[in-house]
PDB file of C-alpha atoms in Angstrom:
ATOM      1  CA  UNK R 190      96.246 206.332 172.543  1.00 54.00           C
ATOM      2  CA  UNK R 191      95.758 206.523 176.298  1.00 59.00           C
ATOM      3  CA  UNK R 192      95.561 203.724 178.773  1.00 61.00           C
ATOM      4  CA  UNK R 193      91.745 203.816 178.953  1.00 59.00           C
ATOM      5  CA  UNK R 194      91.384 203.363 175.202  1.00 62.00           C
ATOM      6  CA  UNK R 195      93.794 200.439 175.208  1.00 59.00           C
ATOM      7  CA  UNK R 196      91.908 198.851 178.061  1.00 61.00           C
ATOM      8  CA  UNK R 197      88.613 199.351 176.235  1.00 60.00           C
ATOM      9  CA  UNK R 198      89.893 197.672 173.048  1.00 58.00           C
ATOM     10  CA  UNK R 199      91.322 194.788 175.025  1.00 58.00           C
ATOM     11  CA  UNK R 200      87.984 194.224 176.717  1.00 60.00           C
ATOM     12  CA  UNK R 201      86.208 194.331 173.332  1.00 63.00           C
ATOM     13  CA  UNK R 202      88.666 191.824 171.913  1.00 57.00           C
ATOM     14  CA  UNK R 203      88.210 189.593 174.953  1.00 61.00           C
ATOM     15  CA  UNK R 204      84.437 189.756 174.608  1.00 57.00           C
ATOM     16  CA  UNK R 205      84.696 188.930 170.904  1.00 56.00           C
ATOM     17  CA  UNK R 206      86.912 185.937 171.611  1.00 54.00           C
ATOM     18  CA  UNK R 207      84.570 184.675 174.293  1.00 54.00           C
ATOM     19  CA  UNK R 208      81.560 185.206 172.020  1.00 62.00           C
ATOM     20  CA  UNK R 209      82.887 183.917 168.697  1.00 65.00           C
ATOM     21  CA  UNK R 210      85.624 181.413 169.590  1.00 69.00           C
ATOM     22  CA  UNK R 211      83.174 178.630 170.543  1.00 73.00           C
ATOM     23  CA  UNK R 212      81.218 179.287 167.327  1.00 73.00           C
ATOM     24  CA  UNK R 213      84.389 179.240 165.219  1.00 76.00           C
ATOM     25  CA  UNK R 214      85.589 176.061 166.894  1.00 78.00           C
ATOM     26  CA  UNK R 215      82.180 174.425 166.404  1.00 79.00           C
ATOM     27  CA  UNK R 216      82.094 175.588 162.784  1.00 78.00           C
ATOM     28  CA  UNK R 217      85.551 174.157 162.059  1.00 82.00           C
ATOM     29  CA  UNK R 218      84.628 170.885 163.748  1.00 85.00           C
ATOM     30  CA  UNK R 219      81.420 170.612 161.703  1.00 86.00           C
ATOM     31  CA  UNK R 220      83.356 171.517 158.553  1.00 85.00           C
ATOM     32  CA  UNK R 221      85.937 168.795 159.198  1.00 89.00           C
ATOM     33  CA  UNK R 222      83.348 166.155 160.040  1.00 90.00           C
ATOM     34  CA  UNK R 223      81.139 167.277 157.158  1.00 89.00           C
ATOM     35  CA  UNK R 224      83.870 166.862 154.546  1.00 89.00           C
ATOM     36  CA  UNK R 225      84.637 163.360 155.834  1.00 91.00           C
ATOM     37  CA  UNK R 226      80.953 162.387 155.749  1.00 91.00           C
ATOM     38  CA  UNK R 227      80.546 163.824 152.232  1.00 89.00           C
ATOM     39  CA  UNK R 228      83.517 161.805 150.947  1.00 90.00           C
ATOM     40  CA  UNK R 229      82.092 158.652 152.480  1.00 91.00           C
ATOM     41  CA  UNK R 230      78.594 159.293 151.113  1.00 89.00           C
ATOM     42  CA  UNK R 231      80.058 159.978 147.668  1.00 88.00           C
ATOM     43  CA  UNK R 232      81.974 156.681 147.659  1.00 89.00           C
ATOM     44  CA  UNK R 233      78.877 154.752 148.785  1.00 89.00           C
ATOM     45  CA  UNK R 234      76.783 156.420 146.074  1.00 86.00           C
ATOM     46  CA  UNK R 235      79.334 155.626 143.361  1.00 84.00           C
ATOM     47  CA  UNK R 236      79.457 151.963 144.380  1.00 86.00           C
ATOM     48  CA  UNK R 237      75.653 151.792 144.411  1.00 84.00           C
ATOM     49  CA  UNK R 238      75.469 153.328 140.920  1.00 77.00           C
ATOM     50  CA  UNK R 239      78.032 150.849 139.626  1.00 78.00           C
ATOM     51  CA  UNK R 240      76.067 147.936 141.092  1.00 79.00           C
ATOM     52  CA  UNK R 241      72.794 148.980 139.431  1.00 72.00           C
ATOM     53  CA  UNK R 242      74.554 149.396 136.072  1.00 68.00           C
ATOM     54  CA  UNK R 243      74.491 153.178 135.607  1.00 68.00           C
ATOM     55  CA  UNK R 244      76.620 154.259 132.640  1.00 66.00           C
ATOM     56  CA  UNK R 245      80.279 154.802 133.472  1.00 68.00           C
ATOM     57  CA  UNK R 246      80.073 158.071 131.534  1.00 64.00           C
ATOM     58  CA  UNK R 247      77.451 159.391 133.958  1.00 68.00           C
ATOM     59  CA  UNK R 248      78.967 158.285 137.279  1.00 74.00           C
ATOM     60  CA  UNK R 249      81.802 160.910 137.392  1.00 73.00           C
ATOM     61  CA  UNK R 250      79.277 163.677 136.717  1.00 70.00           C
ATOM     62  CA  UNK R 251      76.904 162.459 139.446  1.00 76.00           C
ATOM     63  CA  UNK R 252      79.815 162.150 141.864  1.00 80.00           C
ATOM     64  CA  UNK R 253      80.993 165.700 141.164  1.00 76.00           C
ATOM     65  CA  UNK R 254      77.475 167.166 141.316  1.00 76.00           C
ATOM     66  CA  UNK R 255      76.711 165.415 144.598  1.00 83.00           C
ATOM     67  CA  UNK R 256      80.031 166.428 146.174  1.00 86.00           C
ATOM     68  CA  UNK R 257      79.724 170.088 145.165  1.00 82.00           C
ATOM     69  CA  UNK R 258      76.080 170.360 146.254  1.00 83.00           C
ATOM     70  CA  UNK R 259      76.723 168.819 149.674  1.00 87.00           C
ATOM     71  CA  UNK R 260      79.794 170.977 150.257  1.00 86.00           C
ATOM     72  CA  UNK R 261      77.873 174.152 149.400  1.00 83.00           C
ATOM     73  CA  UNK R 262      75.101 173.156 151.832  1.00 85.00           C
ATOM     74  CA  UNK R 263      77.729 172.426 154.474  1.00 85.00           C
ATOM     75  CA  UNK R 264      79.258 175.878 154.018  1.00 83.00           C
ATOM     76  CA  UNK R 265      75.804 177.442 154.440  1.00 81.00           C
ATOM     77  CA  UNK R 266      75.332 175.511 157.682  1.00 82.00           C
ATOM     78  CA  UNK R 267      78.699 176.636 159.029  1.00 82.00           C
ATOM     79  CA  UNK R 268      78.016 180.237 157.999  1.00 79.00           C
ATOM     80  CA  UNK R 269      74.707 180.089 159.869  1.00 77.00           C
ATOM     81  CA  UNK R 270      76.478 178.819 162.991  1.00 76.00           C
ATOM     82  CA  UNK R 271      78.886 181.744 162.784  1.00 73.00           C
ATOM     83  CA  UNK R 272      75.949 184.137 162.624  1.00 72.00           C
ATOM     84  CA  UNK R 273      76.389 185.262 159.023  1.00 70.00           C
ATOM     85  CA  UNK R 274      73.218 186.692 157.463  1.00 68.00           C
ATOM     86  CA  UNK R 275      72.671 184.636 154.322  1.00 65.00           C
ATOM     87  CA  UNK R 276      69.325 186.019 153.195  1.00 68.00           C
ATOM     88  CA  UNK R 277      70.788 188.678 150.899  1.00 63.00           C
ATOM     89  CA  UNK R 278      73.341 186.250 149.465  1.00 65.00           C
ATOM     90  CA  UNK R 279      70.691 183.609 148.809  1.00 67.00           C
ATOM     91  CA  UNK R 280      68.542 186.181 147.001  1.00 68.00           C
ATOM     92  CA  UNK R 281      71.429 187.239 144.790  1.00 66.00           C
ATOM     93  CA  UNK R 282      72.301 183.597 144.110  1.00 66.00           C
ATOM     94  CA  UNK R 283      68.710 182.784 143.150  1.00 69.00           C
ATOM     95  CA  UNK R 284      68.500 185.767 140.796  1.00 67.00           C
ATOM     96  CA  UNK R 285      71.826 184.848 139.200  1.00 64.00           C
ATOM     97  CA  UNK R 286      70.710 181.238 138.782  1.00 65.00           C
ATOM     98  CA  UNK R 287      67.473 182.355 137.108  1.00 60.00           C
ATOM     99  CA  UNK R 288      69.347 184.634 134.702  1.00 62.00           C
ATOM    100  CA  UNK R 289      71.875 181.933 133.862  1.00 54.00           C
ATOM    101  CA  UNK R 290      69.066 179.438 133.307  1.00 58.00           C
ATOM    102  CA  UNK R 291      67.377 181.749 130.796  1.00 54.00           C
ATOM    103  CA  UNK R 292      70.662 182.346 128.977  1.00 50.00           C
ATOM    104  CA  UNK R 293      71.454 178.648 128.768  1.00 49.00           C
ATOM    105  CA  UNK R 294      68.074 177.180 127.882  1.00 56.00           C
ATOM    106  CA  UNK R 295      69.440 175.254 124.898  1.00 58.00           C
ATOM    107  CA  UNK R 296      72.428 173.957 126.825  1.00 66.00           C
ATOM    108  CA  UNK R 297      70.257 172.910 129.757  1.00 73.00           C
ATOM    109  CA  UNK R 298      67.965 171.063 127.354  1.00 77.00           C
ATOM    110  CA  UNK R 299      70.952 169.200 125.916  1.00 78.00           C
ATOM    111  CA  UNK R 300      72.194 168.536 129.431  1.00 78.00           C
ATOM    112  CA  UNK R 301      68.874 167.020 130.531  1.00 79.00           C
ATOM    113  CA  UNK R 302      68.749 164.964 127.324  1.00 81.00           C
ATOM    114  CA  UNK R 303      72.295 163.714 127.987  1.00 81.00           C
ATOM    115  CA  UNK R 304      71.241 162.503 131.425  1.00 79.00           C
ATOM    116  CA  UNK R 305      68.292 160.630 129.892  1.00 81.00           C
ATOM    117  CA  UNK R 306      70.520 159.018 127.257  1.00 83.00           C
ATOM    118  CA  UNK R 307      73.102 157.914 129.807  1.00 76.00           C
ATOM    119  CA  UNK R 308      70.451 156.541 132.165  1.00 76.00           C
ATOM    120  CA  UNK R 309      68.122 154.773 129.700  1.00 79.00           C
ATOM    121  CA  UNK R 310      70.850 153.989 127.122  1.00 81.00           C
ATOM    122  CA  UNK R 311      68.942 153.843 123.808  1.00 87.00           C
ATOM    123  CA  UNK R 312      72.400 153.340 122.308  1.00 88.00           C
ATOM    124  CA  UNK R 313      75.908 152.725 123.589  1.00 86.00           C
ATOM    125  CA  UNK R 314      79.457 153.396 122.512  1.00 85.00           C
ATOM    126  CA  UNK R 315      80.351 151.462 119.311  1.00 87.00           C
ATOM    127  CA  UNK R 316      76.684 151.146 118.271  1.00 90.00           C
ATOM    128  CA  UNK R 317      75.758 152.061 114.702  1.00 89.00           C
ATOM    129  CA  UNK R 318      72.907 154.566 114.771  1.00 90.00           C
ATOM    130  CA  UNK R 319      71.044 156.954 112.511  1.00 89.00           C
ATOM    131  CA  UNK R 320      69.872 160.329 113.852  1.00 89.00           C
ATOM    132  CA  UNK R 321      68.164 162.882 111.601  1.00 84.00           C
ATOM    133  CA  UNK R 322      69.452 161.098 108.465  1.00 84.00           C
ATOM    134  CA  UNK R 323      72.996 161.080 109.900  1.00 86.00           C
ATOM    135  CA  UNK R 324      74.431 157.552 110.033  1.00 86.00           C
ATOM    136  CA  UNK R 325      77.544 156.555 111.950  1.00 89.00           C
ATOM    137  CA  UNK R 326      79.198 154.712 114.815  1.00 90.00           C
ATOM    138  CA  UNK R 327      78.894 156.137 118.325  1.00 91.00           C
ATOM    139  CA  UNK R 328      82.347 157.183 119.492  1.00 89.00           C
ATOM    140  CA  UNK R 329      81.462 159.055 122.667  1.00 86.00           C
ATOM    141  CA  UNK R 330      78.372 159.995 124.686  1.00 84.00           C
ATOM    142  CA  UNK R 331      78.911 163.308 126.459  1.00 81.00           C
ATOM    143  CA  UNK R 332      76.640 165.252 128.781  1.00 79.00           C
ATOM    144  CA  UNK R 333      75.721 167.774 126.074  1.00 83.00           C
ATOM    145  CA  UNK R 334      76.513 165.980 122.796  1.00 87.00           C
ATOM    146  CA  UNK R 335      76.768 162.579 121.147  1.00 90.00           C
ATOM    147  CA  UNK R 336      79.770 162.108 118.873  1.00 91.00           C
ATOM    148  CA  UNK R 337      79.457 159.686 115.966  1.00 92.00           C
ATOM    149  CA  UNK R 338      81.878 158.803 113.171  1.00 91.00           C
ATOM    150  CA  UNK R 339      80.458 158.204 109.709  1.00 87.00           C
ATOM    151  CA  UNK R 340      81.697 155.437 107.376  1.00 80.00           C
ATOM    152  CA  UNK R 341      83.502 158.236 105.512  1.00 79.00           C
ATOM    153  CA  UNK R 342      85.467 159.029 108.693  1.00 85.00           C
ATOM    154  CA  UNK R 343      83.640 162.296 109.340  1.00 90.00           C
ATOM    155  CA  UNK R 344      83.085 163.222 112.980  1.00 93.00           C
ATOM    156  CA  UNK R 345      79.547 164.450 113.710  1.00 92.00           C
ATOM    157  CA  UNK R 346      78.760 166.257 116.977  1.00 91.00           C
ATOM    158  CA  UNK R 347      75.003 165.934 117.548  1.00 91.00           C
ATOM    159  CA  UNK R 348      73.310 167.847 120.420  1.00 90.00           C
ATOM    160  CA  UNK R 349      71.620 165.434 122.778  1.00 88.00           C
ATOM    161  CA  UNK R 350      68.413 167.494 122.703  1.00 87.00           C
ATOM    162  CA  UNK R 351      68.137 166.782 118.988  1.00 87.00           C
ATOM    163  CA  UNK R 352      68.646 163.073 119.657  1.00 88.00           C
ATOM    164  CA  UNK R 353      65.903 162.866 122.285  1.00 86.00           C
ATOM    165  CA  UNK R 354      63.398 164.897 120.243  1.00 85.00           C
ATOM    166  CA  UNK R 355      63.956 162.921 117.029  1.00 85.00           C
ATOM    167  CA  UNK R 356      63.833 159.301 115.895  1.00 88.00           C
ATOM    168  CA  UNK R 357      66.936 157.230 116.598  1.00 89.00           C
ATOM    169  CA  UNK R 358      67.550 154.085 114.565  1.00 89.00           C
ATOM    170  CA  UNK R 359      69.885 151.697 116.388  1.00 90.00           C
ATOM    171  CA  UNK R 360      71.315 149.214 113.901  1.00 85.00           C
ATOM    172  CA  UNK R 361      73.376 147.396 116.546  1.00 85.00           C
ATOM    173  CA  UNK R 362      70.611 146.613 119.056  1.00 83.00           C
ATOM    174  CA  UNK R 363      69.676 143.303 117.378  1.00 80.00           C
ATOM    175  CA  UNK R 364      73.286 142.391 116.623  1.00 79.00           C
ATOM    176  CA  UNK R 365      72.923 142.514 112.843  1.00 85.00           C
ATOM    177  CA  UNK R 366      71.790 144.814 110.075  1.00 85.00           C
ATOM    178  CA  UNK R 367      70.087 144.106 106.751  1.00 88.00           C
ATOM    179  CA  UNK R 368      71.605 145.524 103.585  1.00 90.00           C
ATOM    180  CA  UNK R 369      69.076 147.208 101.264  1.00 90.00           C
ATOM    181  CA  UNK R 370      70.554 146.325  97.850  1.00 93.00           C
ATOM    182  CA  UNK R 371      68.870 146.396  94.445  1.00 93.00           C
ATOM    183  CA  UNK R 372      69.788 144.856  91.080  1.00 93.00           C
ATOM    184  CA  UNK R 373      67.953 144.773  87.767  1.00 91.00           C
ATOM    185  CA  UNK R 374      66.916 141.776  85.695  1.00 90.00           C
ATOM    186  CA  UNK R 375      65.675 141.743  82.068  1.00 89.00           C
ATOM    187  CA  UNK R 376      62.012 140.824  81.522  1.00 89.00           C
ATOM    188  CA  UNK R 377      62.986 137.905  79.290  1.00 88.00           C
ATOM    189  CA  UNK R 378      65.152 136.353  82.020  1.00 90.00           C
ATOM    190  CA  UNK R 379      63.881 133.632  84.406  1.00 92.00           C
ATOM    191  CA  UNK R 380      63.472 134.947  87.936  1.00 93.00           C
ATOM    192  CA  UNK R 381      64.042 131.548  89.664  1.00 94.00           C
ATOM    193  CA  UNK R 382      67.331 131.205  87.771  1.00 94.00           C
ATOM    194  CA  UNK R 383      68.513 134.714  88.699  1.00 94.00           C
ATOM    195  CA  UNK R 384      67.360 134.284  92.311  1.00 94.00           C
ATOM    196  CA  UNK R 385      69.346 131.036  92.552  1.00 94.00           C
ATOM    197  CA  UNK R 386      72.459 132.803  91.223  1.00 94.00           C
ATOM    198  CA  UNK R 387      72.019 135.634  93.729  1.00 95.00           C
ATOM    199  CA  UNK R 388      71.587 133.199  96.639  1.00 94.00           C
ATOM    200  CA  UNK R 389      74.784 131.417  95.601  1.00 94.00           C
ATOM    201  CA  UNK R 390      76.591 134.767  95.495  1.00 95.00           C
ATOM    202  CA  UNK R 391      75.380 135.658  98.995  1.00 95.00           C
ATOM    203  CA  UNK R 392      76.337 132.257 100.426  1.00 93.00           C
ATOM    204  CA  UNK R 393      79.822 132.625  98.948  1.00 93.00           C
ATOM    205  CA  UNK R 394      80.353 136.175 100.232  1.00 93.00           C
ATOM    206  CA  UNK R 395      82.389 136.331 103.448  1.00 93.00           C
ATOM    207  CA  UNK R 396      80.749 138.065 106.414  1.00 92.00           C
ATOM    208  CA  UNK R 397      77.201 137.601 105.086  1.00 93.00           C
ATOM    209  CA  UNK R 398      75.291 135.971 107.949  1.00 92.00           C
ATOM    210  CA  UNK R 399      73.480 132.670 107.456  1.00 89.00           C
ATOM    211  CA  UNK R 400      71.019 133.497 110.227  1.00 86.00           C
ATOM    212  CA  UNK R 401      68.846 135.444 109.501  1.00 88.00           C
ATOM    213  CA  UNK R 402      68.744 133.946 106.030  1.00 91.00           C
ATOM    214  CA  UNK R 403      69.352 136.334 103.092  1.00 93.00           C
ATOM    215  CA  UNK R 404      66.286 137.315 101.083  1.00 93.00           C
ATOM    216  CA  UNK R 405      65.885 137.811  97.322  1.00 95.00           C
ATOM    217  CA  UNK R 406      62.639 138.934  95.740  1.00 94.00           C
ATOM    218  CA  UNK R 407      61.001 141.090  93.096  1.00 94.00           C
ATOM    219  CA  UNK R 408      60.590 144.635  94.417  1.00 93.00           C
ATOM    220  CA  UNK R 409      58.958 146.392  91.454  1.00 93.00           C
ATOM    221  CA  UNK R 410      58.647 146.516  87.664  1.00 91.00           C
ATOM    222  CA  UNK R 411      60.488 149.246  85.789  1.00 87.00           C
ATOM    223  CA  UNK R 412      59.944 150.338  82.178  1.00 83.00           C
ATOM    224  CA  UNK R 413      63.058 148.481  80.983  1.00 83.00           C
ATOM    225  CA  UNK R 414      63.720 145.844  83.647  1.00 88.00           C
ATOM    226  CA  UNK R 415      62.586 144.128  86.818  1.00 92.00           C
ATOM    227  CA  UNK R 416      63.972 145.558  90.070  1.00 93.00           C
ATOM    228  CA  UNK R 417      65.120 142.833  92.445  1.00 94.00           C
ATOM    229  CA  UNK R 418      65.583 143.306  96.175  1.00 95.00           C
ATOM    230  CA  UNK R 419      68.695 141.647  97.620  1.00 95.00           C
ATOM    231  CA  UNK R 420      68.623 141.590 101.425  1.00 94.00           C
ATOM    232  CA  UNK R 421      71.587 139.895 103.160  1.00 94.00           C
ATOM    233  CA  UNK R 422      72.245 140.369 106.888  1.00 93.00           C
ATOM    234  CA  UNK R 423      75.656 141.418 108.232  1.00 92.00           C
ATOM    235  CA  UNK R 424      77.271 142.687 111.395  1.00 88.00           C
ATOM    236  CA  UNK R 425      77.027 146.495 111.586  1.00 84.00           C
ATOM    237  CA  UNK R 426      80.821 146.917 111.430  1.00 84.00           C
ATOM    238  CA  UNK R 427      80.867 145.053 108.080  1.00 88.00           C
ATOM    239  CA  UNK R 428      78.168 147.191 106.430  1.00 86.00           C
ATOM    240  CA  UNK R 429      80.166 148.935 103.723  1.00 86.00           C
ATOM    241  CA  UNK R 430      82.708 146.170 103.152  1.00 90.00           C
ATOM    242  CA  UNK R 431      79.981 143.622 102.417  1.00 93.00           C
ATOM    243  CA  UNK R 432      77.953 146.119 100.371  1.00 92.00           C
ATOM    244  CA  UNK R 433      80.843 146.679  97.962  1.00 93.00           C
ATOM    245  CA  UNK R 434      81.794 142.991  97.935  1.00 94.00           C
ATOM    246  CA  UNK R 435      78.244 141.793  97.138  1.00 95.00           C
ATOM    247  CA  UNK R 436      77.862 144.304  94.312  1.00 94.00           C
ATOM    248  CA  UNK R 437      81.174 143.174  92.819  1.00 94.00           C
ATOM    249  CA  UNK R 438      80.300 139.480  93.073  1.00 94.00           C
ATOM    250  CA  UNK R 439      76.834 139.983  91.561  1.00 94.00           C
ATOM    251  CA  UNK R 440      78.364 141.773  88.583  1.00 93.00           C
ATOM    252  CA  UNK R 441      80.823 138.898  88.088  1.00 93.00           C
ATOM    253  CA  UNK R 442      78.068 136.288  88.427  1.00 94.00           C
ATOM    254  CA  UNK R 443      75.816 138.070  85.936  1.00 93.00           C
ATOM    255  CA  UNK R 444      78.656 138.284  83.415  1.00 91.00           C
ATOM    256  CA  UNK R 445      79.505 134.589  83.855  1.00 92.00           C
ATOM    257  CA  UNK R 446      75.871 133.562  83.354  1.00 91.00           C
ATOM    258  CA  UNK R 447      75.222 135.968  80.470  1.00 88.00           C
ATOM    259  CA  UNK R 448      72.579 137.978  82.331  1.00 86.00           C
ATOM    260  CA  UNK R 449      72.270 141.415  80.785  1.00 80.00           C
ATOM    261  CA  UNK R 450      71.235 144.551  82.655  1.00 72.00           C
ATOM    262  CA  UNK R 451      69.105 147.026  80.681  1.00 59.00           C
ATOM    263  CA  UNK R 452      69.264 150.812  81.207  1.00 57.00           C
ATOM    264  CA  UNK R 453      66.716 153.422  80.186  1.00 53.00           C
ATOM    265  CA  UNK R 454      68.996 154.946  77.575  1.00 52.00           C
ATOM    266  CA  UNK R 455      69.010 151.587  75.772  1.00 46.00           C
ATOM    267  CA  UNK R 456      72.592 150.626  76.550  1.00 45.00           C
ATOM    268  CA  UNK R 457      73.146 147.058  77.695  1.00 49.00           C
ATOM    269  CA  UNK R 458      76.153 145.763  79.609  1.00 47.00           C
ATOM    270  CA  UNK R 459      77.014 142.176  80.343  1.00 47.00           C
TER     271      UNK R 459
END
C-alpha cells in the first residue's frame, strides 16, 4: 500500500469521524437520558396503578410491557438519528407480528381475557367459584389461565377465554353460600314436627350461620315420600364440612325421634 492510498484512507476515516461522531454522541446521550426517563415513568405508573387499586397480579405485567415498549421506541429514535434506514426492518417486523398473531389467536384471546379479569375482578384469589360446571377455590389468576383447586384437591387450569365467554358463579362475593340439601319424610309424618327437628339440628350445627336464617320447606312430592329442602347458609370454606356434618346430625335426629325414611324399593331405615 503506497503513501497515497494510506493518505486517502486516513482522510476517509477523518471524514467519517467528523460526520458520524456527533450523531453517535447525540445518540448515546439520548439513549442514556431515555433509559433514565423510562425508569422514572415506569415507577410513576406503578404507583398510580397501586393507588387506583389495580390487581397486584397485573401490575408487574404492565410494568414490563411499558418498559419494553418504550425502550424499543427509544432504540428506533436513536437508530433514526444515526441514519439507519428502518423501513425494511419495520416491514419485516410487521409481517412477523401478523404471522405470530395468526398462529397465537387462542393464546391472544386468553391473554386479553386475563387482562379483563385482572382489571374488573369478577373473582379474586381464595374465592369459591364455578366455571363450566367446575367448582373450586381460586388459587392463582394468571395472564392466560385461572387456577382453581376443587374440594377433592384437584388442580384445574381453566383458560381465561373460557371464563370470560361462559357464566361464572362466585360463591364468595356475598360472603356466604347456601347449601342445597334434601331429605325425605314419610307421608304419614307431621311436617311441622319434622321441620322443627331440622331447625334444631341446624341451630346446633357448628359453622351454620344464623344470618341469613336457615330455611326448611317442602320441595316436592315423591311416589314414596315427601322431599324436603334444607337450606342452611355457611362460609364458602366450610361448604363440605358442614354438608357432611348436617347430614350426619339429621340422620341421628331422625333415629332419635323415630322418623322413618322410605325408599322406592320398599326398604325402610330408622
